[in-house]
Amino acid sequence: MSSVLLEVKDGVGSVVLNRPDKLNAFNREMCLRLQKSLDECAGDSSVRCVYITGNGKAFSAGQDLAEVIGPDMPGFNKILSEHYNPIITRIRKMEKPVVAAVNGVAAGAGANIALCCDVVVAAESASFIQAFSKIGLIPDSSGTFFLPRLVGWQKASALMMLGDKIRASEAERIGMIYKVLPDENFSASAFSIAQFLAQMPTRGLAFTKQALDLSMSNSLEAQLSVENDLQQLAAKTYDSNEGIRAFVEKRKPVFKGS
Ligand code: LHQ
């Protein structure tokens, strides 16, 4: 069985982390497969939303620590530059929404891969741990970029240094994730968010994502200019035309993702 499964259904590229006996901990092979699955989703126009979840009781325990000891260890530069950084870049550059459905514990790189997604939901029994400090490492996989922006400097700094395990409800309360969903029917309810996004104006969502990313480092003036440019591009899409017409004609819009 592959360590990452990909299935396209209802316009959603469903990517399942699949090493349940290892709490979906990432080794090199799994990182490369995740990159490949993300590339397939990016290149498939029938995929209008990507959904990432874990098989079994965990979302992911982060790096498989058994891989980083011993003579054949890949080396930390290789692990970051070839394994994790390309995953984060692919998620952020994906011109469609990416939903993370955190079904159980998300630790280390597993947590930070989830947190860089566009919409993050978690089961009520799920938890998040910036586990790095406990093994003398620093938060990677974009954790130092996104976490302070999501929850503020102090919460991020303390979570990273103390390595506390926080429950999904607390993650929602501090703005780390979008929503907690009940354990019962978690995957169906989380997947329905992805199905909904897959019916929306995909290019408009991609421009929104691009504008948000650029806002991370822009001045207000520069960001107003970005909004002006991207709004003009959005206005030229089929879906924007359809959305406005449908509203005026008092009918339900049918978006094509173009
Ligand atoms: C594991 C792991 C694991 C291997 C549980 N690896 N076996 C980047 C740069 C370069 C190198 C390093 O990494 C990185 C990025 C990172 O992600 S660093 C952070 C790596 N992750 C961690 O430090 C988390 C370690 N795991 C845990 O803290 C706990 O296992 C969590 C909180 C995830 C789950 O706790 P429990 O539910 O109590 O499960 P458990 O601890 O009993 O684990 C179950 C099994 O899974 C156990 O094996 P066993 O043979 O005893 O059943 C663990 O050893 C194994 N496991 N995480 N990351």
PDB file of C-alpha atoms and ligand atoms in Angstrom:
ATOM      1  CA  MET A   1       0.000   0.000   0.000  1.00  0.00           C
ATOM      2  CA  SER A   2       1.358   3.427  -0.939  1.00  0.00           C
ATOM      3  CA  SER A   3       2.327   5.821   1.863  1.00  0.00           C
ATOM      4  CA  VAL A   4       0.191   8.537   0.225  1.00  0.00           C
ATOM      5  CA  LEU A   5      -3.108   7.781  -1.502  1.00  0.00           C
ATOM      6  CA  LEU A   6      -4.692  10.066  -4.084  1.00  0.00           C
ATOM      7  CA  GLU A   7      -8.260   9.810  -5.281  1.00  0.00           C
ATOM      8  CA  VAL A   8     -10.204  12.353  -7.329  1.00  0.00           C
ATOM      9  CA  LYS A   9     -13.891  12.563  -6.445  1.00  0.00           C
ATOM     10  CA  ASP A  10     -16.491  15.338  -6.879  1.00  0.00           C
ATOM     11  CA  GLY A  11     -13.814  17.772  -8.089  1.00  0.00           C
ATOM     12  CA  VAL A  12     -11.710  17.137  -4.978  1.00  0.00           C
ATOM     13  CA  GLY A  13      -8.217  15.649  -5.007  1.00  0.00           C
ATOM     14  CA  SER A  14      -8.244  13.665  -1.812  1.00  0.00           C
ATOM     15  CA  VAL A  15      -4.728  13.069  -0.487  1.00  0.00           C
ATOM     16  CA  VAL A  16      -4.475  10.595   2.379  1.00  0.00           C
ATOM     17  CA  LEU A  17      -1.282  10.229   4.460  1.00  0.00           C
ATOM     18  CA  ASN A  18      -1.070   6.495   4.789  1.00  0.00           C
ATOM     19  CA  ARG A  19       1.472   5.081   7.237  1.00  0.00           C
ATOM     20  CA  PRO A  20      -1.056   4.531  10.031  1.00  0.00           C
ATOM     21  CA  ASP A  21       1.176   2.061  11.934  1.00  0.00           C
ATOM     22  CA  LYS A  22       3.782   4.891  12.178  1.00  0.00           C
ATOM     23  CA  LEU A  23       1.221   7.601  13.020  1.00  0.00           C
ATOM     24  CA  ASN A  24       1.740   8.792   9.436  1.00  0.00           C
ATOM     25  CA  ALA A  25       5.281   9.933  10.297  1.00  0.00           C
ATOM     26  CA  PHE A  26       7.083  11.219   7.210  1.00  0.00           C
ATOM     27  CA  ASN A  27      10.067   9.463   5.704  1.00  0.00           C
ATOM     28  CA  ARG A  28      11.739  10.467   2.434  1.00  0.00           C
ATOM     29  CA  GLU A  29       9.565   8.195   0.326  1.00  0.00           C
ATOM     30  CA  MET A  30       6.357   9.581   1.826  1.00  0.00           C
ATOM     31  CA  CYS A  31       7.472  13.203   1.390  1.00  0.00           C
ATOM     32  CA  LEU A  32       8.291  12.574  -2.274  1.00  0.00           C
ATOM     33  CA  ARG A  33       4.953  10.843  -2.813  1.00  0.00           C
ATOM     34  CA  LEU A  34       3.115  13.734  -1.201  1.00  0.00           C
ATOM     35  CA  GLN A  35       4.925  16.139  -3.533  1.00  0.00           C
ATOM     36  CA  LYS A  36       3.932  13.972  -6.514  1.00  0.00           C
ATOM     37  CA  SER A  37       0.298  13.823  -5.405  1.00  0.00           C
ATOM     38  CA  LEU A  38       0.232  17.615  -5.015  1.00  0.00           C
ATOM     39  CA  ASP A  39       1.718  17.968  -8.520  1.00  0.00           C
ATOM     40  CA  GLU A  40      -0.975  15.680  -9.900  1.00  0.00           C
ATOM     41  CA  CYS A  41      -3.683  17.755  -8.223  1.00  0.00           C
ATOM     42  CA  ALA A  42      -2.137  20.988  -9.541  1.00  0.00           C
ATOM     43  CA  GLY A  43      -2.000  19.629 -13.096  1.00  0.00           C
ATOM     44  CA  ASP A  44      -5.492  18.101 -13.183  1.00  0.00           C
ATOM     45  CA  SER A  45      -8.104  20.670 -14.191  1.00  0.00           C
ATOM     46  CA  SER A  46     -10.873  18.407 -12.889  1.00  0.00           C
ATOM     47  CA  VAL A  47      -9.435  18.932  -9.394  1.00  0.00           C
ATOM     48  CA  ARG A  48     -10.790  22.202  -8.007  1.00  0.00           C
ATOM     49  CA  CYS A  49      -9.925  21.639  -4.356  1.00  0.00           C
ATOM     50  CA  VAL A  50      -7.283  19.556  -2.584  1.00  0.00           C
ATOM     51  CA  TYR A  51      -8.110  17.749   0.657  1.00  0.00           C
ATOM     52  CA  ILE A  52      -5.334  16.400   2.898  1.00  0.00           C
ATOM     53  CA  THR A  53      -6.033  14.056   5.791  1.00  0.00           C
ATOM     54  CA  GLY A  54      -4.465  11.130   7.633  1.00  0.00           C
ATOM     55  CA  ASN A  55      -5.388   7.468   7.773  1.00  0.00           C
ATOM     56  CA  GLY A  56      -5.834   5.957  11.233  1.00  0.00           C
ATOM     57  CA  LYS A  57      -5.591   7.695  14.582  1.00  0.00           C
ATOM     58  CA  ALA A  58      -3.092  10.443  13.635  1.00  0.00           C
ATOM     59  CA  PHE A  59      -2.872  13.187  11.045  1.00  0.00           C
ATOM     60  CA  SER A  60       0.921  12.929  11.196  1.00  0.00           C
ATOM     61  CA  ALA A  61       3.583  12.614  13.912  1.00  0.00           C
ATOM     62  CA  GLY A  62       5.979  14.677  11.762  1.00  0.00           C
ATOM     63  CA  GLN A  63       9.371  13.426  10.711  1.00  0.00           C
ATOM     64  CA  ASP A  64       9.912   9.686  11.179  1.00  0.00           C
ATOM     65  CA  LEU A  65      12.662  10.003  13.752  1.00  0.00           C
ATOM     66  CA  ALA A  66      13.924   6.497  13.004  1.00  0.00           C
ATOM     67  CA  GLU A  67      15.064   7.877   9.641  1.00  0.00           C
ATOM     68  CA  VAL A  68      17.256  10.603  11.102  1.00  0.00           C
ATOM     69  CA  ILE A  69      19.522   8.354  13.140  1.00  0.00           C
ATOM     70  CA  GLY A  70      22.041   5.923  11.805  1.00  0.00           C
ATOM     71  CA  PRO A  71      24.631   6.044   9.031  1.00  0.00           C
ATOM     72  CA  ASP A  72      22.173   6.321   6.137  1.00  0.00           C
ATOM     73  CA  MET A  73      20.329   9.366   7.469  1.00  0.00           C
ATOM     74  CA  PRO A  74      19.524  11.813   4.662  1.00  0.00           C
ATOM     75  CA  GLY A  75      21.036  14.889   6.408  1.00  0.00           C
ATOM     76  CA  PHE A  76      19.029  17.837   7.681  1.00  0.00           C
ATOM     77  CA  ASN A  77      19.691  20.057   4.678  1.00  0.00           C
ATOM     78  CA  LYS A  78      18.382  17.343   2.384  1.00  0.00           C
ATOM     79  CA  ILE A  79      15.370  16.704   4.630  1.00  0.00           C
ATOM     80  CA  LEU A  80      14.330  20.351   4.546  1.00  0.00           C
ATOM     81  CA  SER A  81      15.322  21.301   1.004  1.00  0.00           C
ATOM     82  CA  GLU A  82      14.128  18.103  -0.696  1.00  0.00           C
ATOM     83  CA  HIS A  83      11.364  16.821   1.599  1.00  0.00           C
ATOM     84  CA  TYR A  84       9.433  19.495   3.503  1.00  0.00           C
ATOM     85  CA  ASN A  85      10.120  22.834   1.825  1.00  0.00           C
ATOM     86  CA  PRO A  86       8.880  21.604  -1.573  1.00  0.00           C
ATOM     87  CA  ILE A  87       5.665  20.366   0.096  1.00  0.00           C
ATOM     88  CA  ILE A  88       4.988  23.782   1.666  1.00  0.00           C
ATOM     89  CA  THR A  89       5.810  25.586  -1.579  1.00  0.00           C
ATOM     90  CA  ARG A  90       3.492  23.313  -3.553  1.00  0.00           C
ATOM     91  CA  ILE A  91       0.610  23.920  -1.145  1.00  0.00           C
ATOM     92  CA  ARG A  92       1.065  27.698  -1.187  1.00  0.00           C
ATOM     93  CA  LYS A  93       1.548  27.871  -4.973  1.00  0.00           C
ATOM     94  CA  MET A  94      -1.421  25.572  -5.648  1.00  0.00           C
ATOM     95  CA  GLU A  95      -3.918  27.633  -7.636  1.00  0.00           C
ATOM     96  CA  LYS A  96      -6.831  26.013  -5.847  1.00  0.00           C
ATOM     97  CA  PRO A  97      -7.847  25.806  -2.203  1.00  0.00           C
ATOM     98  CA  VAL A  98      -6.163  23.219   0.002  1.00  0.00           C
ATOM     99  CA  VAL A  99      -8.128  21.897   2.989  1.00  0.00           C
ATOM    100  CA  ALA A 100      -6.347  20.122   5.855  1.00  0.00           C
ATOM    101  CA  ALA A 101      -8.639  17.760   7.768  1.00  0.00           C
ATOM    102  CA  VAL A 102      -6.717  17.013  10.957  1.00  0.00           C
ATOM    103  CA  ASN A 103      -8.188  13.720  12.114  1.00  0.00           C
ATOM    104  CA  GLY A 104      -5.869  13.089  15.085  1.00  0.00           C
ATOM    105  CA  VAL A 105      -2.546  14.235  16.496  1.00  0.00           C
ATOM    106  CA  ALA A 106      -0.508  16.575  14.275  1.00  0.00           C
ATOM    107  CA  ALA A 107       3.053  16.955  15.545  1.00  0.00           C
ATOM    108  CA  GLY A 108       6.186  18.690  14.273  1.00  0.00           C
ATOM    109  CA  ALA A 109       6.264  18.959  10.494  1.00  0.00           C
ATOM    110  CA  GLY A 110       2.886  17.185  10.491  1.00  0.00           C
ATOM    111  CA  ALA A 111       1.344  20.126  12.352  1.00  0.00           C
ATOM    112  CA  ASN A 112       3.025  22.751  10.223  1.00  0.00           C
ATOM    113  CA  ILE A 113       2.066  21.145   6.918  1.00  0.00           C
ATOM    114  CA  ALA A 114      -1.552  21.297   8.106  1.00  0.00           C
ATOM    115  CA  LEU A 115      -1.217  24.906   9.290  1.00  0.00           C
ATOM    116  CA  CYS A 116       0.007  26.194   5.924  1.00  0.00           C
ATOM    117  CA  CYS A 117      -3.190  25.002   4.222  1.00  0.00           C
ATOM    118  CA  ASP A 118      -5.966  27.415   3.227  1.00  0.00           C
ATOM    119  CA  VAL A 119      -8.698  25.954   5.424  1.00  0.00           C
ATOM    120  CA  VAL A 120      -7.777  23.847   8.454  1.00  0.00           C
ATOM    121  CA  VAL A 121     -10.413  21.867  10.316  1.00  0.00           C
ATOM    122  CA  ALA A 122      -9.808  19.347  13.070  1.00  0.00           C
ATOM    123  CA  ALA A 123     -11.738  16.598  14.807  1.00  0.00           C
ATOM    124  CA  GLU A 124     -12.606  17.418  18.421  1.00  0.00           C
ATOM    125  CA  SER A 125     -10.215  14.655  19.583  1.00  0.00           C
ATOM    126  CA  ALA A 126      -7.337  15.946  17.425  1.00  0.00           C
ATOM    127  CA  SER A 127      -4.373  17.808  18.879  1.00  0.00           C
ATOM    128  CA  PHE A 128      -1.420  19.913  17.760  1.00  0.00           C
ATOM    129  CA  ILE A 129       2.162  19.849  19.058  1.00  0.00           C
ATOM    130  CA  GLN A 130       5.140  21.941  18.055  1.00  0.00           C
ATOM    131  CA  ALA A 131       7.236  18.965  19.112  1.00  0.00           C
ATOM    132  CA  PHE A 132      10.572  20.280  17.825  1.00  0.00           C
ATOM    133  CA  SER A 133      11.879  21.902  21.022  1.00  0.00           C
ATOM    134  CA  LYS A 134      11.681  18.598  22.872  1.00  0.00           C
ATOM    135  CA  ILE A 135      14.314  17.142  20.539  1.00  0.00           C
ATOM    136  CA  GLY A 136      16.472  20.261  20.362  1.00  0.00           C
ATOM    137  CA  LEU A 137      15.275  21.368  16.930  1.00  0.00           C
ATOM    138  CA  ILE A 138      13.568  24.469  15.657  1.00  0.00           C
ATOM    139  CA  PRO A 139      10.071  24.541  14.130  1.00  0.00           C
ATOM    140  CA  ASP A 140      10.365  24.042  10.388  1.00  0.00           C
ATOM    141  CA  SER A 141       7.999  23.349   7.489  1.00  0.00           C
ATOM    142  CA  SER A 142       6.974  27.025   7.628  1.00  0.00           C
ATOM    143  CA  GLY A 143       5.983  26.924  11.315  1.00  0.00           C
ATOM    144  CA  THR A 144       8.002  30.032  12.200  1.00  0.00           C
ATOM    145  CA  PHE A 145       6.301  31.846   9.326  1.00  0.00           C
ATOM    146  CA  PHE A 146       2.656  30.881   9.744  1.00  0.00           C
ATOM    147  CA  LEU A 147       2.206  30.206  13.465  1.00  0.00           C
ATOM    148  CA  PRO A 148       3.001  33.752  14.726  1.00  0.00           C
ATOM    149  CA  ARG A 149       0.835  35.171  11.960  1.00  0.00           C
ATOM    150  CA  LEU A 150      -2.037  32.876  12.935  1.00  0.00           C
ATOM    151  CA  VAL A 151      -1.978  33.134  16.709  1.00  0.00           C
ATOM    152  CA  GLY A 152       0.264  36.118  17.490  1.00  0.00           C
ATOM    153  CA  TRP A 153       3.891  36.258  18.568  1.00  0.00           C
ATOM    154  CA  GLN A 154       3.504  35.336  22.246  1.00  0.00           C
ATOM    155  CA  LYS A 155       1.280  32.277  21.768  1.00  0.00           C
ATOM    156  CA  ALA A 156       3.498  31.076  18.930  1.00  0.00           C
ATOM    157  CA  SER A 157       6.694  31.599  20.866  1.00  0.00           C
ATOM    158  CA  ALA A 158       5.373  29.798  23.956  1.00  0.00           C
ATOM    159  CA  LEU A 159       3.859  26.921  21.979  1.00  0.00           C
ATOM    160  CA  MET A 160       7.136  26.449  20.121  1.00  0.00           C
ATOM    161  CA  MET A 161       9.316  26.609  23.220  1.00  0.00           C
ATOM    162  CA  LEU A 162       7.152  24.645  25.648  1.00  0.00           C
ATOM    163  CA  GLY A 163       6.036  22.075  23.072  1.00  0.00           C
ATOM    164  CA  ASP A 164       2.593  21.857  24.714  1.00  0.00           C
ATOM    165  CA  LYS A 165       0.074  19.506  23.197  1.00  0.00           C
ATOM    166  CA  ILE A 166      -3.034  21.608  22.570  1.00  0.00           C
ATOM    167  CA  ARG A 167      -6.489  20.324  21.881  1.00  0.00           C
ATOM    168  CA  ALA A 168      -8.384  21.171  18.718  1.00  0.00           C
ATOM    169  CA  SER A 169     -10.836  23.362  20.691  1.00  0.00           C
ATOM    170  CA  GLU A 170      -7.941  25.473  21.997  1.00  0.00           C
ATOM    171  CA  ALA A 171      -6.434  25.633  18.492  1.00  0.00           C
ATOM    172  CA  GLU A 172      -9.743  27.000  17.231  1.00  0.00           C
ATOM    173  CA  ARG A 173     -10.060  29.440  20.146  1.00  0.00           C
ATOM    174  CA  ILE A 174      -6.670  31.036  19.448  1.00  0.00           C
ATOM    175  CA  GLY A 175      -7.203  31.223  15.691  1.00  0.00           C
ATOM    176  CA  MET A 176      -4.736  28.483  14.755  1.00  0.00           C
ATOM    177  CA  ILE A 177      -7.407  26.596  12.814  1.00  0.00           C
ATOM    178  CA  TYR A 178     -10.715  27.447  11.195  1.00  0.00           C
ATOM    179  CA  LYS A 179     -13.054  25.051  13.023  1.00  0.00           C
ATOM    180  CA  VAL A 180     -13.400  22.003  15.219  1.00  0.00           C
ATOM    181  CA  LEU A 181     -15.845  19.413  13.912  1.00  0.00           C
ATOM    182  CA  PRO A 182     -17.401  16.561  15.926  1.00  0.00           C
ATOM    183  CA  ASP A 183     -15.519  13.245  15.890  1.00  0.00           C
ATOM    184  CA  GLU A 184     -18.655  11.548  14.683  1.00  0.00           C
ATOM    185  CA  ASN A 185     -18.724  11.763  10.868  1.00  0.00           C
ATOM    186  CA  PHE A 186     -15.574  13.937  10.965  1.00  0.00           C
ATOM    187  CA  SER A 187     -14.233  12.845   7.587  1.00  0.00           C
ATOM    188  CA  ALA A 188     -17.627  13.263   5.878  1.00  0.00           C
ATOM    189  CA  SER A 189     -18.175  16.747   7.327  1.00  0.00           C
ATOM    190  CA  ALA A 190     -14.611  17.854   6.582  1.00  0.00           C
ATOM    191  CA  PHE A 191     -14.827  16.445   3.065  1.00  0.00           C
ATOM    192  CA  SER A 192     -18.088  18.320   2.447  1.00  0.00           C
ATOM    193  CA  ILE A 193     -16.172  21.594   2.959  1.00  0.00           C
ATOM    194  CA  ALA A 194     -13.780  20.501   0.195  1.00  0.00           C
ATOM    195  CA  GLN A 195     -16.708  19.499  -2.043  1.00  0.00           C
ATOM    196  CA  PHE A 196     -18.266  22.921  -1.485  1.00  0.00           C
ATOM    197  CA  LEU A 197     -15.015  24.726  -2.343  1.00  0.00           C
ATOM    198  CA  ALA A 198     -14.675  22.563  -5.475  1.00  0.00           C
ATOM    199  CA  GLN A 199     -17.943  24.061  -6.782  1.00  0.00           C
ATOM    200  CA  MET A 200     -16.843  27.654  -6.175  1.00  0.00           C
ATOM    201  CA  PRO A 201     -15.103  30.052  -8.600  1.00  0.00           C
ATOM    202  CA  THR A 202     -11.674  28.378  -8.532  1.00  0.00           C
ATOM    203  CA  ARG A 203      -9.709  31.168 -10.166  1.00  0.00           C
ATOM    204  CA  GLY A 204     -11.171  33.772  -7.832  1.00  0.00           C
ATOM    205  CA  LEU A 205     -10.122  31.615  -4.889  1.00  0.00           C
ATOM    206  CA  ALA A 206      -6.630  31.268  -6.375  1.00  0.00           C
ATOM    207  CA  PHE A 207      -6.346  35.067  -6.694  1.00  0.00           C
ATOM    208  CA  THR A 208      -7.566  35.444  -3.098  1.00  0.00           C
ATOM    209  CA  LYS A 209      -4.859  33.016  -1.977  1.00  0.00           C
ATOM    210  CA  GLN A 210      -2.239  34.921  -3.954  1.00  0.00           C
ATOM    211  CA  ALA A 211      -3.360  38.256  -2.455  1.00  0.00           C
ATOM    212  CA  LEU A 212      -3.221  36.827   1.074  1.00  0.00           C
ATOM    213  CA  ASP A 213       0.277  35.465   0.502  1.00  0.00           C
ATOM    214  CA  LEU A 214       1.502  38.792  -0.848  1.00  0.00           C
ATOM    215  CA  SER A 215      -0.071  40.636   2.112  1.00  0.00           C
ATOM    216  CA  MET A 216       2.405  38.869   4.414  1.00  0.00           C
ATOM    217  CA  SER A 217       5.193  41.198   3.337  1.00  0.00           C
ATOM    218  CA  ASN A 218       3.535  44.122   1.506  1.00  0.00           C
ATOM    219  CA  SER A 219       2.876  47.675   2.641  1.00  0.00           C
ATOM    220  CA  LEU A 220      -0.769  48.826   2.573  1.00  0.00           C
ATOM    221  CA  GLU A 221      -0.069  50.805  -0.582  1.00  0.00           C
ATOM    222  CA  ALA A 222       1.501  47.832  -2.347  1.00  0.00           C
ATOM    223  CA  GLN A 223      -1.314  45.562  -1.211  1.00  0.00           C
ATOM    224  CA  LEU A 224      -4.011  47.934  -2.517  1.00  0.00           C
ATOM    225  CA  SER A 225      -2.253  47.758  -5.858  1.00  0.00           C
ATOM    226  CA  VAL A 226      -2.169  43.935  -5.698  1.00  0.00           C
ATOM    227  CA  GLU A 227      -5.922  43.914  -4.992  1.00  0.00           C
ATOM    228  CA  ASN A 228      -6.530  46.212  -7.944  1.00  0.00           C
ATOM    229  CA  ASP A 229      -4.510  43.977 -10.306  1.00  0.00           C
ATOM    230  CA  LEU A 230      -5.991  40.694  -9.088  1.00  0.00           C
ATOM    231  CA  GLN A 231      -9.549  42.040  -8.996  1.00  0.00           C
ATOM    232  CA  GLN A 232      -9.252  42.917 -12.667  1.00  0.00           C
ATOM    233  CA  LEU A 233      -8.060  39.406 -13.440  1.00  0.00           C
ATOM    234  CA  ALA A 234     -10.881  37.918 -11.348  1.00  0.00           C
ATOM    235  CA  ALA A 235     -13.444  40.106 -13.114  1.00  0.00           C
ATOM    236  CA  LYS A 236     -12.376  38.647 -16.471  1.00  0.00           C
ATOM    237  CA  THR A 237     -13.130  35.058 -15.456  1.00  0.00           C
ATOM    238  CA  TYR A 238     -16.144  33.114 -16.663  1.00  0.00           C
ATOM    239  CA  ASP A 239     -17.136  32.411 -13.059  1.00  0.00           C
ATOM    240  CA  SER A 240     -17.189  36.059 -12.022  1.00  0.00           C
ATOM    241  CA  ASN A 241     -19.405  36.885 -14.983  1.00  0.00           C
ATOM    242  CA  GLU A 242     -21.645  33.934 -14.137  1.00  0.00           C
ATOM    243  CA  GLY A 243     -21.799  34.840 -10.428  1.00  0.00           C
ATOM    244  CA  ILE A 244     -22.841  38.438 -11.059  1.00  0.00           C
ATOM    245  CA  ARG A 245     -25.362  37.503 -13.779  1.00  0.00           C
ATOM    246  CA  ALA A 246     -26.880  34.749 -11.659  1.00  0.00           C
ATOM    247  CA  PHE A 247     -27.322  37.147  -8.739  1.00  0.00           C
ATOM    248  CA  VAL A 248     -29.078  39.733 -10.894  1.00  0.00           C
ATOM    249  CA  GLU A 249     -31.209  37.052 -12.574  1.00  0.00           C
ATOM    250  CA  LYS A 250     -32.066  35.573  -9.159  1.00  0.00           C
ATOM    251  CA  ARG A 251     -30.862  32.087 -10.052  1.00  0.00           C
ATOM    252  CA  LYS A 252     -28.247  29.713  -8.664  1.00  0.00           C
ATOM    253  CA  PRO A 253     -24.853  30.227 -10.346  1.00  0.00           C
ATOM    254  CA  VAL A 254     -23.108  27.329 -12.048  1.00  0.00           C
ATOM    255  CA  PHE A 255     -19.359  27.820 -11.783  1.00  0.00           C
ATOM    256  CA  LYS A 256     -16.910  26.045 -14.074  1.00  0.00           C
ATOM    257  CA  GLY A 257     -13.646  26.892 -12.358  1.00  0.00           C
ATOM    258  CA  SER A 258     -12.543  29.035 -15.291  1.00  0.00           C
TER     259      SER A 258
HETATM  260  C1  LHQ B   1       7.157   7.695  15.979  1.00  0.00           C
HETATM  261  C2  LHQ B   1       7.022   9.075  15.820  1.00  0.00           C
HETATM  262  C3  LHQ B   1       7.934   9.739  14.988  1.00  0.00           C
HETATM  263  C4  LHQ B   1       8.967   7.704  14.615  1.00  0.00           C
HETATM  264  C5  LHQ B   1       5.479   8.426  17.138  1.00  0.00           C
HETATM  265  N1  LHQ B   1       8.893   9.013  14.402  1.00  0.00           N
HETATM  266  N2  LHQ B   1       8.131   7.030  15.378  1.00  0.00           N
HETATM  267  C6  LHQ B   1      12.859  18.228  10.313  1.00  0.00           C
HETATM  268  C7  LHQ B   1      14.292  18.304  10.217  1.00  0.00           C
HETATM  269  C8  LHQ B   1      15.048  17.104  10.331  1.00  0.00           C
HETATM  270  C9  LHQ B   1      14.847  16.133  11.172  1.00  0.00           C
HETATM  271  C10 LHQ B   1      13.808  16.045  12.105  1.00  0.00           C
HETATM  272  O1  LHQ B   1      12.507  16.409  11.736  1.00  0.00           O
HETATM  273  C11 LHQ B   1      12.093  17.479  11.125  1.00  0.00           C
HETATM  274  C12 LHQ B   1      10.679  17.771  11.221  1.00  0.00           C
HETATM  275  C13 LHQ B   1       9.944  17.224  12.419  1.00  0.00           C
HETATM  276  O2  LHQ B   1       8.823  16.844  12.240  1.00  0.00           O
HETATM  277  S1  LHQ B   1      10.694  17.181  13.954  1.00  0.00           S
HETATM  278  C14 LHQ B   1       9.409  16.544  15.014  1.00  0.00           C
HETATM  279  C15 LHQ B   1       9.256  15.047  14.871  1.00  0.00           C
HETATM  280  N3  LHQ B   1       8.130  14.562  15.619  1.00  0.00           N
HETATM  281  C16 LHQ B   1       8.130  14.416  16.946  1.00  0.00           C
HETATM  282  O3  LHQ B   1       9.053  14.740  17.628  1.00  0.00           O
HETATM  283  C17 LHQ B   1       6.896  13.777  17.538  1.00  0.00           C
HETATM  284  C18 LHQ B   1       7.260  12.480  18.226  1.00  0.00           C
HETATM  285  N4  LHQ B   1       6.073  11.786  18.670  1.00  0.00           N
HETATM  286  C19 LHQ B   1       5.355  12.124  19.736  1.00  0.00           C
HETATM  287  O4  LHQ B   1       5.620  13.093  20.419  1.00  0.00           O
HETATM  288  C20 LHQ B   1       4.190  11.253  20.090  1.00  0.00           C
HETATM  289  O5  LHQ B   1       4.404   9.988  19.527  1.00  0.00           O
HETATM  290  C21 LHQ B   1       2.849  11.815  19.589  1.00  0.00           C
HETATM  291  C22 LHQ B   1       2.475  13.020  20.444  1.00  0.00           C
HETATM  292  C23 LHQ B   1       2.891  12.195  18.110  1.00  0.00           C
HETATM  293  C24 LHQ B   1       1.751  10.744  19.749  1.00  0.00           C
HETATM  294  O6  LHQ B   1       1.742  10.305  21.085  1.00  0.00           O
HETATM  295  P1  LHQ B   1       0.942   8.975  21.467  1.00  0.00           P
HETATM  296  O7  LHQ B   1      -0.413   9.032  20.874  1.00  0.00           O
HETATM  297  O8  LHQ B   1       1.061   8.821  22.940  1.00  0.00           O
HETATM  298  O9  LHQ B   1       1.679   7.808  20.684  1.00  0.00           O
HETATM  299  P2  LHQ B   1       3.089   7.154  21.045  1.00  0.00           P
HETATM  300  O10 LHQ B   1       4.066   8.190  21.498  1.00  0.00           O
HETATM  301  O11 LHQ B   1       2.873   5.978  21.932  1.00  0.00           O
HETATM  302  O12 LHQ B   1       3.563   6.659  19.594  1.00  0.00           O
HETATM  303  C25 LHQ B   1       3.040   5.474  19.002  1.00  0.00           C
HETATM  304  C26 LHQ B   1       4.174   4.852  18.240  1.00  0.00           C
HETATM  305  O13 LHQ B   1       4.560   5.693  17.163  1.00  0.00           O
HETATM  306  C27 LHQ B   1       5.409   4.636  19.111  1.00  0.00           C
HETATM  307  O14 LHQ B   1       6.064   3.475  18.668  1.00  0.00           O
HETATM  308  P3  LHQ B   1       5.831   2.071  19.449  1.00  0.00           P
HETATM  309  O15 LHQ B   1       6.719   1.122  18.707  1.00  0.00           O
HETATM  310  O16 LHQ B   1       6.240   2.306  20.855  1.00  0.00           O
HETATM  311  O17 LHQ B   1       4.365   1.770  19.321  1.00  0.00           O
HETATM  312  C28 LHQ B   1       6.247   5.858  18.758  1.00  0.00           C
HETATM  313  O18 LHQ B   1       7.609   5.635  18.994  1.00  0.00           O
HETATM  314  C29 LHQ B   1       5.957   5.985  17.281  1.00  0.00           C
HETATM  315  N5  LHQ B   1       6.190   7.351  16.808  1.00  0.00           N
HETATM  316  N6  LHQ B   1       5.980   9.515  16.527  1.00  0.00           N
HETATM  317  N7  LHQ B   1       7.845  11.087  14.744  1.00  0.00           N
END
